[in-house]
Amino acid sequence: MMKNNVRYVALTILDDVLNGEAYSNLQLNEAIKNEAVTQKDIGLLTELVYGTLQRKITLEYLIEPFIQTKLKGWMKRLLIMSAYQFVYLDKVPNHAIINEAVNIAKARGDLHNSKAINAILRNFISSPLRSLDEIKHDDKRLSIEGSVPLWLTKHWITHFGYEKTKEMCLLSLTPPDTTVRVNTTRITVQEAVERLESNGYTVKMDKDIERCLHIKGEPIVNDRLFKDGLISIQDKSSMFVGEILNVKKGSTVLDTCSAPGGKTCHIAEMLDQTGQVDAFDIHPHKIDLIDFNVKKLRLNNVSTSVHDATKPFDKTYDYILVDAPCSGFGVMRRKPEIKYDKTTKDVEALWHLQVEILENASKSLAPGGELVYSTCTIEQMENENVVYSFLKANDDFEFAPFIDPRTNEETKTLQLLPQDYNSDGFFITKIKRKER
Ligand SMILES: C[S@@+](CC[C@H](N)C(=O)[O-])C[C@H]1O[C@@H](n2cnc3c(N)ncnc32)[C@H](O)[C@@H]1O
């Protein structure tokens, strides 16, 4: 009976994600696809999983004074998930929060555990909420308020300063804007706006990117335009990657790390059924995702294949995109577990891989050709350090400056933070191979 209970399913997902065995977005998609909960509970399931993950450190701080004994991992997770409902959701009555948690604890097999859960939650719910003001140090308070590990909070404060870090961490607890990219090979931006509006959406055109629309309304995945491949969901920051690569019609393009294909399709749309995009990824199962998108959007200028981007490519290209594997801190609002998982060791290992991929890919760039290196992270090591190391070792390449959309001034590198456009954090730089 418990099996399809929304809180029971949410806890199972939290167990898997916080034990490092799964990604929140994939687990949620899987649960929805397998009808693990009823249609009407999908919203609550998503809220419970993302909300608890997003605010994990804050919730642990709030509930900690009420835990007197050593608890099993799943019990702690059940407690923070219950605390999340009490603190952040309006519509769940307190007795329901407690009863549901106690029933889950019983279903997991132990009366003793369920009694402990009951006592802790009753005590927590009937006491005043612990204040953050008792935390003296700014960095520690921000770490708890923003639910970002202390080492990472301190690290970002060193790079971006306290105010920017605070803005970024707190904004990352809220949902980003929903933006879509219009498939201009099949519909004009104006037509897309009109059709979306007539389907009940509030639509705003973006001031920087013509094919980018800001949407408010029902989930856009259910809309006809999305299902028919006339629009794709893509974050505004991520769209800047294709816009800055700015391919000319008829060109050849190499996309080295391309799954699931968001930027491949953006570039192919810009080519408007001319030229050729060769899209590669190291993971065979992810190639299907690119193929699915290319087919749905009806793009006829993309070929896909498995390839390790550290190994030579066998052609030269007018343009190259290296959208490198990275720590992903820029997308922590969509994949909150990233905040808790990644370490400085990961960042260092990624730097090596990124430099290796960039070195190798650059060999396939034609003289005068342009290459964009991008990541969805805000780590200087994986961003500026990669490109400056590369340029130091390769004097036949140089920066190809472009316009920073925030200032309208020329720049060599662009580090977008979530607060710049209420979107993801992204790094973008462009280099070119000197003419011979
Ligand atoms: C940031 S994601 C790319 C996102 C993609 N460009 C998009 O817009 O949809 C990085 C990708 O690099 C792939 N990858 C990781 N190591 C790789 C390697 N050595 N060679 C090629 N691809 C790799 C991953 O499988 C992942 O799909």
Short mmCIF file of C-alpha atoms and ligand atoms in Angstrom, two decimals:
data_model
loop_
_atom_site.label_atom_id
_atom_site.label_comp_id
_atom_site.label_asym_id
_atom_site.label_seq_id
_atom_site.Cartn_x
_atom_site.Cartn_y
_atom_site.Cartn_z
CA MET A 1 0.00 0.00 0.00
CA MET A 2 2.87 2.32 0.89
CA LYS A 3 4.50 1.63 -2.48
CA ASN A 4 2.59 4.34 -4.36
CA ASN A 5 2.48 6.77 -1.45
CA VAL A 6 3.96 10.04 -2.69
CA ARG A 7 6.09 10.66 0.43
CA TYR A 8 7.33 7.09 0.48
CA VAL A 9 8.40 7.39 -3.18
CA ALA A 10 10.00 10.79 -2.49
CA LEU A 11 12.01 9.33 0.41
CA THR A 12 13.22 6.45 -1.74
CA ILE A 13 14.43 8.94 -4.35
CA LEU A 14 16.12 11.05 -1.67
CA ASP A 15 17.85 7.91 -0.32
CA ASP A 16 19.26 7.07 -3.76
CA VAL A 17 20.31 10.62 -4.59
CA LEU A 18 21.88 11.45 -1.24
CA ASN A 19 23.71 8.12 -1.17
CA GLY A 20 25.29 9.19 -4.45
CA GLU A 21 23.64 6.39 -6.40
CA ALA A 22 21.37 8.46 -8.67
CA TYR A 23 20.61 11.92 -10.07
CA SER A 24 17.47 13.70 -8.85
CA ASN A 25 16.17 14.71 -12.30
CA LEU A 26 16.62 11.22 -13.77
CA GLN A 27 15.06 9.49 -10.75
CA LEU A 28 12.08 11.82 -10.87
CA ASN A 29 11.58 11.30 -14.61
CA GLU A 30 11.83 7.57 -14.09
CA ALA A 31 9.27 7.62 -11.24
CA ILE A 32 6.85 9.70 -13.34
CA LYS A 33 7.33 7.48 -16.40
CA ASN A 34 6.75 4.30 -14.36
CA GLU A 35 3.67 5.82 -12.73
CA ALA A 36 5.17 5.34 -9.27
CA VAL A 37 2.66 7.96 -8.09
CA THR A 38 -0.69 9.11 -9.48
CA GLN A 39 -0.90 12.00 -11.94
CA LYS A 40 -2.25 14.35 -9.28
CA ASP A 41 0.73 13.65 -6.99
CA ILE A 42 3.48 14.43 -9.54
CA GLY A 43 3.65 18.08 -8.45
CA LEU A 44 4.00 17.19 -4.77
CA LEU A 45 6.58 14.48 -5.51
CA THR A 46 8.71 16.98 -7.46
CA GLU A 47 8.34 19.60 -4.73
CA LEU A 48 9.28 17.15 -1.95
CA VAL A 49 12.37 15.85 -3.74
CA TYR A 50 13.73 19.16 -5.07
CA GLY A 51 12.68 21.19 -2.05
CA THR A 52 14.30 18.84 0.46
CA LEU A 53 17.46 18.54 -1.63
CA GLN A 54 17.69 22.29 -2.25
CA ARG A 55 17.36 23.13 1.44
CA LYS A 56 19.07 20.11 3.00
CA ILE A 57 21.61 22.02 5.11
CA THR A 58 19.03 24.56 6.32
CA LEU A 59 16.65 21.77 7.29
CA GLU A 60 19.35 19.83 9.14
CA TYR A 61 20.17 22.98 11.10
CA LEU A 62 16.51 23.50 12.03
CA ILE A 63 15.79 19.95 13.15
CA GLU A 64 19.14 19.12 14.74
CA PRO A 65 18.33 20.38 18.31
CA PHE A 66 15.42 17.93 18.47
CA ILE A 67 17.50 14.85 17.70
CA GLN A 68 18.91 13.40 20.88
CA THR A 69 19.89 9.93 19.71
CA LYS A 70 21.84 8.41 16.86
CA LEU A 71 19.53 7.87 13.88
CA LYS A 72 19.82 5.82 10.73
CA GLY A 73 20.43 7.72 7.48
CA TRP A 74 16.92 7.17 6.10
CA MET A 75 15.39 8.43 9.36
CA LYS A 76 17.33 11.68 9.10
CA ARG A 77 16.17 12.05 5.51
CA LEU A 78 12.57 11.37 6.53
CA LEU A 79 12.88 14.05 9.21
CA ILE A 80 14.25 16.72 6.90
CA MET A 81 11.62 15.90 4.27
CA SER A 82 8.94 16.33 6.97
CA ALA A 83 10.58 19.53 8.22
CA TYR A 84 10.52 20.84 4.65
CA GLN A 85 6.74 20.40 4.50
CA PHE A 86 6.29 22.16 7.82
CA VAL A 87 8.53 25.14 7.06
CA TYR A 88 8.03 25.71 3.33
CA LEU A 89 4.66 24.25 2.25
CA ASP A 90 1.37 25.93 3.27
CA LYS A 91 -1.14 23.30 2.33
CA VAL A 92 -0.04 20.30 4.40
CA PRO A 93 -1.66 20.16 7.88
CA ASN A 94 0.75 19.41 10.74
CA HIS A 95 -1.03 16.19 11.76
CA ALA A 96 -0.69 14.91 8.18
CA ILE A 97 3.05 15.63 8.17
CA ILE A 98 3.50 13.62 11.38
CA ASN A 99 1.14 10.75 10.49
CA GLU A 100 2.62 10.26 7.05
CA ALA A 101 6.17 10.19 8.46
CA VAL A 102 5.21 7.73 11.20
CA ASN A 103 3.50 5.43 8.68
CA ILE A 104 6.60 5.45 6.48
CA ALA A 105 8.78 4.63 9.50
CA LYS A 106 6.45 1.72 10.38
CA ALA A 107 6.49 0.50 6.78
CA ARG A 108 10.25 0.46 6.89
CA GLY A 109 9.84 -2.12 9.55
CA ASP A 110 10.44 -0.85 13.05
CA LEU A 111 7.99 0.32 15.71
CA HIS A 112 10.82 1.76 17.78
CA ASN A 113 11.92 3.95 14.86
CA SER A 114 8.41 5.18 14.22
CA LYS A 115 8.06 6.22 17.87
CA ALA A 116 11.30 8.19 17.65
CA ILE A 117 10.13 9.94 14.44
CA ASN A 118 6.80 10.76 16.06
CA ALA A 119 8.43 12.27 19.18
CA ILE A 120 10.99 14.34 17.26
CA LEU A 121 8.45 15.75 14.80
CA ARG A 122 5.87 16.59 17.49
CA ASN A 123 8.51 18.42 19.45
CA PHE A 124 9.85 20.22 16.35
CA ILE A 125 6.43 21.33 15.13
CA SER A 126 5.31 22.66 18.52
CA SER A 127 8.52 24.67 19.14
CA PRO A 128 9.54 28.05 17.70
CA LEU A 129 11.70 27.79 14.56
CA ARG A 130 15.42 28.05 15.30
CA SER A 131 16.74 31.46 14.27
CA LEU A 132 19.70 31.91 11.95
CA ASP A 133 20.67 35.07 13.85
CA GLU A 134 22.46 33.02 16.49
CA ILE A 135 25.13 32.19 13.86
CA LYS A 136 27.85 34.79 14.30
CA HIS A 137 29.94 34.38 11.15
CA ASP A 138 28.59 35.63 7.81
CA ASP A 139 30.02 32.72 5.82
CA LYS A 140 28.57 30.08 8.15
CA ARG A 141 25.17 31.82 8.24
CA LEU A 142 25.10 32.02 4.46
CA SER A 143 26.14 28.37 4.18
CA ILE A 144 23.12 27.38 6.28
CA GLU A 145 20.66 29.87 4.82
CA GLY A 146 21.67 29.09 1.23
CA SER A 147 22.20 25.37 1.94
CA VAL A 148 25.66 25.31 0.40
CA PRO A 149 28.52 23.46 2.15
CA LEU A 150 30.76 25.80 4.15
CA TRP A 151 33.93 25.09 2.11
CA LEU A 152 32.11 25.98 -1.10
CA THR A 153 30.51 29.11 0.39
CA LYS A 154 33.95 30.32 1.54
CA HIS A 155 35.49 29.45 -1.81
CA TRP A 156 32.87 31.43 -3.74
CA ILE A 157 33.12 34.39 -1.35
CA THR A 158 36.86 34.49 -2.15
CA HIS A 159 36.12 34.58 -5.90
CA PHE A 160 32.93 36.62 -6.17
CA GLY A 161 32.72 38.51 -2.85
CA TYR A 162 30.09 38.06 -0.14
CA GLU A 163 27.21 39.98 -1.75
CA LYS A 164 27.38 38.24 -5.15
CA THR A 165 27.76 34.84 -3.48
CA LYS A 166 24.77 35.51 -1.25
CA GLU A 167 22.63 36.60 -4.18
CA MET A 168 23.65 33.52 -6.16
CA CYS A 169 23.08 31.02 -3.33
CA LEU A 170 19.69 32.42 -2.32
CA LEU A 171 18.43 32.82 -5.89
CA SER A 172 19.44 29.23 -6.58
CA LEU A 173 16.82 28.13 -4.06
CA THR A 174 14.07 29.46 -6.33
CA PRO A 175 13.00 28.23 -9.80
CA PRO A 176 14.68 29.80 -12.85
CA ASP A 177 12.74 31.45 -15.70
CA THR A 178 11.29 29.00 -18.21
CA THR A 179 12.67 29.86 -21.62
CA VAL A 180 12.25 28.19 -24.97
CA ARG A 181 14.19 28.40 -28.21
CA VAL A 182 12.12 28.85 -31.34
CA ASN A 183 12.99 26.42 -34.12
CA THR A 184 13.32 29.12 -36.76
CA THR A 185 13.77 26.55 -39.53
CA ARG A 186 10.05 25.81 -39.19
CA ILE A 187 8.30 28.78 -37.60
CA THR A 188 8.99 32.49 -37.18
CA VAL A 189 9.45 33.92 -33.72
CA GLN A 190 6.30 36.05 -34.19
CA GLU A 191 4.21 33.03 -35.18
CA ALA A 192 5.52 31.07 -32.20
CA VAL A 193 4.58 33.94 -29.86
CA GLU A 194 1.05 34.14 -31.31
CA ARG A 195 0.45 30.39 -31.13
CA LEU A 196 1.78 30.09 -27.59
CA GLU A 197 -0.38 33.01 -26.48
CA SER A 198 -3.43 31.48 -28.08
CA ASN A 199 -2.61 28.25 -26.20
CA GLY A 200 -2.89 30.21 -22.95
CA TYR A 201 0.74 31.10 -22.18
CA THR A 202 2.08 34.47 -21.16
CA VAL A 203 5.00 35.05 -23.50
CA LYS A 204 7.76 37.64 -23.36
CA MET A 205 10.40 38.09 -26.04
CA ASP A 206 13.97 38.15 -24.76
CA LYS A 207 15.87 41.41 -25.10
CA ASP A 208 19.19 39.77 -26.01
CA ILE A 209 18.39 36.64 -28.01
CA GLU A 210 15.81 36.87 -30.76
CA ARG A 211 14.81 33.20 -30.78
CA CYS A 212 14.48 33.05 -26.97
CA LEU A 213 11.03 33.36 -25.39
CA HIS A 214 10.14 33.58 -21.68
CA ILE A 215 7.07 31.52 -20.90
CA LYS A 216 4.63 31.46 -18.00
CA GLY A 217 1.76 28.97 -17.71
CA GLU A 218 1.13 25.23 -17.72
CA PRO A 219 4.14 22.88 -18.12
CA ILE A 220 5.42 23.62 -21.62
CA VAL A 221 6.21 19.92 -22.25
CA ASN A 222 2.45 19.37 -22.67
CA ASP A 223 2.09 22.02 -25.39
CA ARG A 224 1.62 21.15 -29.07
CA LEU A 225 4.49 23.40 -30.22
CA PHE A 226 6.92 21.58 -27.95
CA LYS A 227 5.62 18.14 -28.91
CA ASP A 228 5.86 19.01 -32.62
CA GLY A 229 9.44 20.28 -32.35
CA LEU A 230 8.64 23.92 -33.10
CA ILE A 231 10.20 25.01 -29.81
CA SER A 232 12.79 23.45 -27.46
CA ILE A 233 13.27 24.08 -23.76
CA GLN A 234 16.66 25.72 -23.20
CA ASP A 235 18.01 28.04 -20.56
CA LYS A 236 18.85 31.56 -21.71
CA SER A 237 22.47 31.33 -20.50
CA SER A 238 22.92 28.11 -22.44
CA MET A 239 21.53 29.77 -25.59
CA PHE A 240 24.34 32.33 -25.45
CA VAL A 241 26.75 29.50 -26.32
CA GLY A 242 25.29 28.98 -29.80
CA GLU A 243 24.68 32.71 -30.27
CA ILE A 244 28.31 33.52 -29.50
CA LEU A 245 29.62 30.74 -31.76
CA ASN A 246 27.47 32.52 -34.39
CA VAL A 247 28.00 30.09 -37.28
CA LYS A 248 27.64 31.30 -40.87
CA LYS A 249 25.23 29.41 -43.13
CA GLY A 250 26.86 26.63 -45.14
CA SER A 251 29.66 26.00 -42.58
CA THR A 252 30.91 22.79 -41.08
CA VAL A 253 30.71 22.45 -37.30
CA LEU A 254 32.18 19.94 -34.84
CA ASP A 255 30.34 19.54 -31.52
CA THR A 256 32.67 17.42 -29.38
CA CYS A 257 30.58 16.77 -26.23
CA SER A 258 27.07 17.11 -27.52
CA ALA A 259 24.55 14.96 -25.65
CA PRO A 260 21.67 15.43 -25.09
CA GLY A 261 21.98 17.77 -28.06
CA GLY A 262 20.52 21.09 -26.93
CA LYS A 263 23.33 23.16 -28.39
CA THR A 264 23.81 20.89 -31.41
CA CYS A 265 20.21 21.57 -32.41
CA HIS A 266 20.53 25.29 -31.72
CA ILE A 267 23.57 25.47 -34.03
CA ALA A 268 21.85 23.34 -36.69
CA GLU A 269 18.84 25.66 -36.56
CA MET A 270 21.14 28.67 -37.03
CA LEU A 271 22.59 26.98 -40.12
CA ASP A 272 18.98 26.72 -41.35
CA GLN A 273 19.27 23.29 -43.02
CA THR A 274 22.59 24.24 -44.70
CA GLY A 275 26.14 23.11 -43.81
CA GLN A 276 26.82 20.20 -41.49
CA VAL A 277 27.06 19.60 -37.73
CA ASP A 278 28.98 16.50 -36.64
CA ALA A 279 27.87 15.80 -33.07
CA PHE A 280 29.80 13.39 -30.85
CA ASP A 281 29.60 12.11 -27.30
CA ILE A 282 31.51 9.46 -25.40
CA HIS A 283 28.39 7.70 -24.07
CA PRO A 284 26.57 5.52 -26.62
CA HIS A 285 23.22 5.63 -24.77
CA LYS A 286 23.24 9.43 -24.90
CA ILE A 287 23.56 9.49 -28.69
CA ASP A 288 19.92 8.31 -28.86
CA LEU A 289 18.89 11.48 -27.04
CA ILE A 290 20.55 13.68 -29.66
CA ASP A 291 19.02 11.63 -32.50
CA PHE A 292 15.61 11.92 -30.88
CA ASN A 293 15.87 15.72 -30.71
CA VAL A 294 17.26 16.09 -34.24
CA LYS A 295 14.42 13.99 -35.63
CA LYS A 296 11.75 15.77 -33.62
CA LEU A 297 13.00 19.19 -34.78
CA ARG A 298 13.30 17.85 -38.37
CA LEU A 299 16.88 19.01 -38.84
CA ASN A 300 18.61 17.51 -41.87
CA ASN A 301 22.16 18.79 -41.29
CA VAL A 302 23.26 16.81 -38.21
CA SER A 303 25.11 13.52 -37.99
CA THR A 304 25.79 11.85 -34.64
CA SER A 305 28.33 9.32 -33.50
CA VAL A 306 30.12 7.96 -30.43
CA HIS A 307 33.58 9.43 -30.00
CA ASP A 308 35.92 10.18 -27.12
CA ALA A 309 36.86 13.85 -27.48
CA THR A 310 40.37 13.21 -26.16
CA LYS A 311 41.05 11.13 -29.29
CA PRO A 312 41.74 12.69 -32.73
CA PHE A 313 38.81 13.65 -34.96
CA ASP A 314 39.39 12.84 -38.59
CA LYS A 315 38.24 16.07 -40.31
CA THR A 316 38.76 19.80 -40.04
CA TYR A 317 35.91 22.21 -39.38
CA ASP A 318 35.03 25.90 -39.77
CA TYR A 319 33.64 26.02 -36.23
CA ILE A 320 34.01 23.88 -33.12
CA LEU A 321 32.03 23.74 -29.90
CA VAL A 322 33.63 22.22 -26.82
CA ASP A 323 30.80 22.25 -24.26
CA ALA A 324 32.92 20.40 -21.76
CA PRO A 325 31.98 17.98 -18.99
CA CYS A 326 32.25 20.05 -15.80
CA SER A 327 31.37 20.26 -12.11
CA GLY A 328 28.00 21.82 -12.98
CA PHE A 329 27.80 24.32 -10.11
CA GLY A 330 26.08 26.75 -12.49
CA VAL A 331 23.05 24.44 -12.66
CA MET A 332 22.74 23.72 -8.94
CA ARG A 333 19.18 25.04 -8.88
CA ARG A 334 18.16 22.28 -11.32
CA LYS A 335 20.40 19.55 -9.88
CA PRO A 336 20.71 20.50 -6.20
CA GLU A 337 22.73 17.42 -5.21
CA ILE A 338 25.68 18.91 -7.12
CA LYS A 339 26.22 21.30 -4.17
CA TYR A 340 26.84 18.43 -1.77
CA ASP A 341 28.63 15.93 -4.04
CA LYS A 342 31.45 17.72 -5.77
CA THR A 343 34.84 18.32 -4.20
CA THR A 344 38.00 20.24 -5.12
CA LYS A 345 39.46 16.90 -6.24
CA ASP A 346 36.67 16.57 -8.82
CA VAL A 347 37.35 20.09 -10.08
CA GLU A 348 41.03 19.31 -10.48
CA ALA A 349 40.36 16.05 -12.34
CA LEU A 350 37.92 17.87 -14.61
CA TRP A 351 40.51 20.56 -15.38
CA HIS A 352 42.85 17.87 -16.75
CA LEU A 353 40.12 16.34 -18.88
CA GLN A 354 38.95 19.74 -20.15
CA VAL A 355 42.45 20.79 -21.20
CA GLU A 356 42.95 17.44 -22.91
CA ILE A 357 39.67 17.74 -24.82
CA LEU A 358 40.37 21.33 -25.84
CA GLU A 359 43.92 20.49 -26.99
CA ASN A 360 42.66 17.60 -29.07
CA ALA A 361 39.60 19.34 -30.55
CA SER A 362 41.60 22.44 -31.51
CA LYS A 363 43.65 20.33 -33.92
CA SER A 364 40.53 19.95 -36.07
CA LEU A 365 39.91 23.67 -36.46
CA ALA A 366 40.60 25.12 -39.92
CA PRO A 367 42.88 28.21 -40.13
CA GLY A 368 40.73 31.27 -39.42
CA GLY A 369 38.11 28.98 -37.83
CA GLU A 370 36.49 29.72 -34.45
CA LEU A 371 36.04 27.55 -31.38
CA VAL A 372 33.79 28.17 -28.39
CA TYR A 373 34.74 26.59 -25.08
CA SER A 374 31.88 26.57 -22.58
CA THR A 375 30.88 25.01 -19.26
CA CYS A 376 27.87 25.22 -16.96
CA THR A 377 30.05 25.93 -13.97
CA ILE A 378 31.38 28.96 -12.14
CA GLU A 379 34.76 27.46 -11.18
CA GLN A 380 37.66 29.58 -12.43
CA MET A 381 39.84 26.47 -12.56
CA GLU A 382 37.55 24.83 -15.13
CA ASN A 383 36.93 28.05 -17.02
CA GLU A 384 39.51 30.85 -17.34
CA ASN A 385 42.35 28.55 -16.23
CA VAL A 386 41.59 26.03 -18.98
CA VAL A 387 41.56 28.55 -21.81
CA TYR A 388 44.56 30.56 -20.60
CA SER A 389 46.61 27.33 -20.16
CA PHE A 390 45.62 26.32 -23.66
CA LEU A 391 46.54 29.66 -25.24
CA LYS A 392 49.87 29.73 -23.41
CA ALA A 393 50.80 26.39 -24.97
CA ASN A 394 49.39 27.09 -28.47
CA ASP A 395 50.57 30.32 -30.05
CA ASP A 396 48.74 29.68 -33.33
CA PHE A 397 45.48 30.43 -31.43
CA GLU A 398 44.18 33.71 -30.01
CA PHE A 399 41.05 35.03 -28.34
CA ALA A 400 38.18 35.99 -30.66
CA PRO A 401 36.50 38.72 -28.57
CA PHE A 402 32.72 39.05 -28.59
CA ILE A 403 30.12 41.32 -27.01
CA ASP A 404 29.25 40.82 -23.33
CA PRO A 405 25.42 41.01 -23.40
CA ARG A 406 25.35 42.55 -19.92
CA THR A 407 27.54 45.54 -20.71
CA ASN A 408 27.51 45.70 -24.52
CA GLU A 409 31.29 45.89 -24.39
CA GLU A 410 33.81 43.59 -26.00
CA THR A 411 35.10 40.73 -23.85
CA LYS A 412 37.33 37.66 -24.16
CA THR A 413 35.50 35.56 -21.57
CA LEU A 414 32.01 35.61 -20.13
CA GLN A 415 31.14 34.25 -16.69
CA LEU A 416 27.37 34.36 -16.30
CA LEU A 417 25.99 33.93 -12.78
CA PRO A 418 22.42 32.75 -12.07
CA GLN A 419 21.40 36.28 -11.03
CA ASP A 420 22.44 37.83 -14.35
CA TYR A 421 19.34 36.50 -16.12
CA ASN A 422 17.56 34.44 -13.43
CA SER A 423 18.97 31.48 -15.30
CA ASP A 424 21.95 29.11 -15.06
CA GLY A 425 25.57 29.95 -14.37
CA PHE A 426 27.59 29.52 -17.59
CA PHE A 427 31.11 30.23 -18.80
CA ILE A 428 31.74 31.04 -22.46
CA THR A 429 34.91 31.98 -24.32
CA LYS A 430 35.79 32.06 -28.01
CA ILE A 431 39.20 31.51 -29.62
CA LYS A 432 40.31 31.38 -33.25
CA ARG A 433 43.07 29.69 -35.16
CA LYS A 434 45.29 32.34 -36.74
CA GLU A 435 45.33 32.39 -40.55
CA ARG A 436 48.48 30.78 -41.87
C1 LIG B 1 27.85 19.61 -20.55
S1 LIG B 1 27.39 18.11 -21.25
C2 LIG B 1 27.02 18.57 -22.90
C3 LIG B 1 25.68 19.20 -23.08
C4 LIG B 1 25.35 19.40 -24.55
N1 LIG B 1 26.36 20.16 -25.23
C5 LIG B 1 24.00 20.07 -24.75
O1 LIG B 1 23.93 21.27 -25.02
O2 LIG B 1 22.99 19.39 -24.68
C6 LIG B 1 28.92 17.30 -21.44
C7 LIG B 1 28.84 16.02 -22.24
O3 LIG B 1 30.17 15.55 -22.40
C8 LIG B 1 30.14 14.15 -22.50
N2 LIG B 1 31.53 13.67 -22.30
C9 LIG B 1 32.19 13.44 -21.15
N3 LIG B 1 33.46 13.05 -21.41
C10 LIG B 1 33.59 13.04 -22.75
C11 LIG B 1 34.66 12.71 -23.64
N4 LIG B 1 35.85 12.32 -23.20
N5 LIG B 1 34.41 12.78 -24.96
C12 LIG B 1 33.21 13.17 -25.45
N6 LIG B 1 32.18 13.49 -24.66
C13 LIG B 1 32.36 13.43 -23.33
C14 LIG B 1 29.11 13.75 -21.48
O4 LIG B 1 28.57 12.50 -21.79
C15 LIG B 1 28.08 14.88 -21.58
O5 LIG B 1 27.02 14.48 -22.41
#
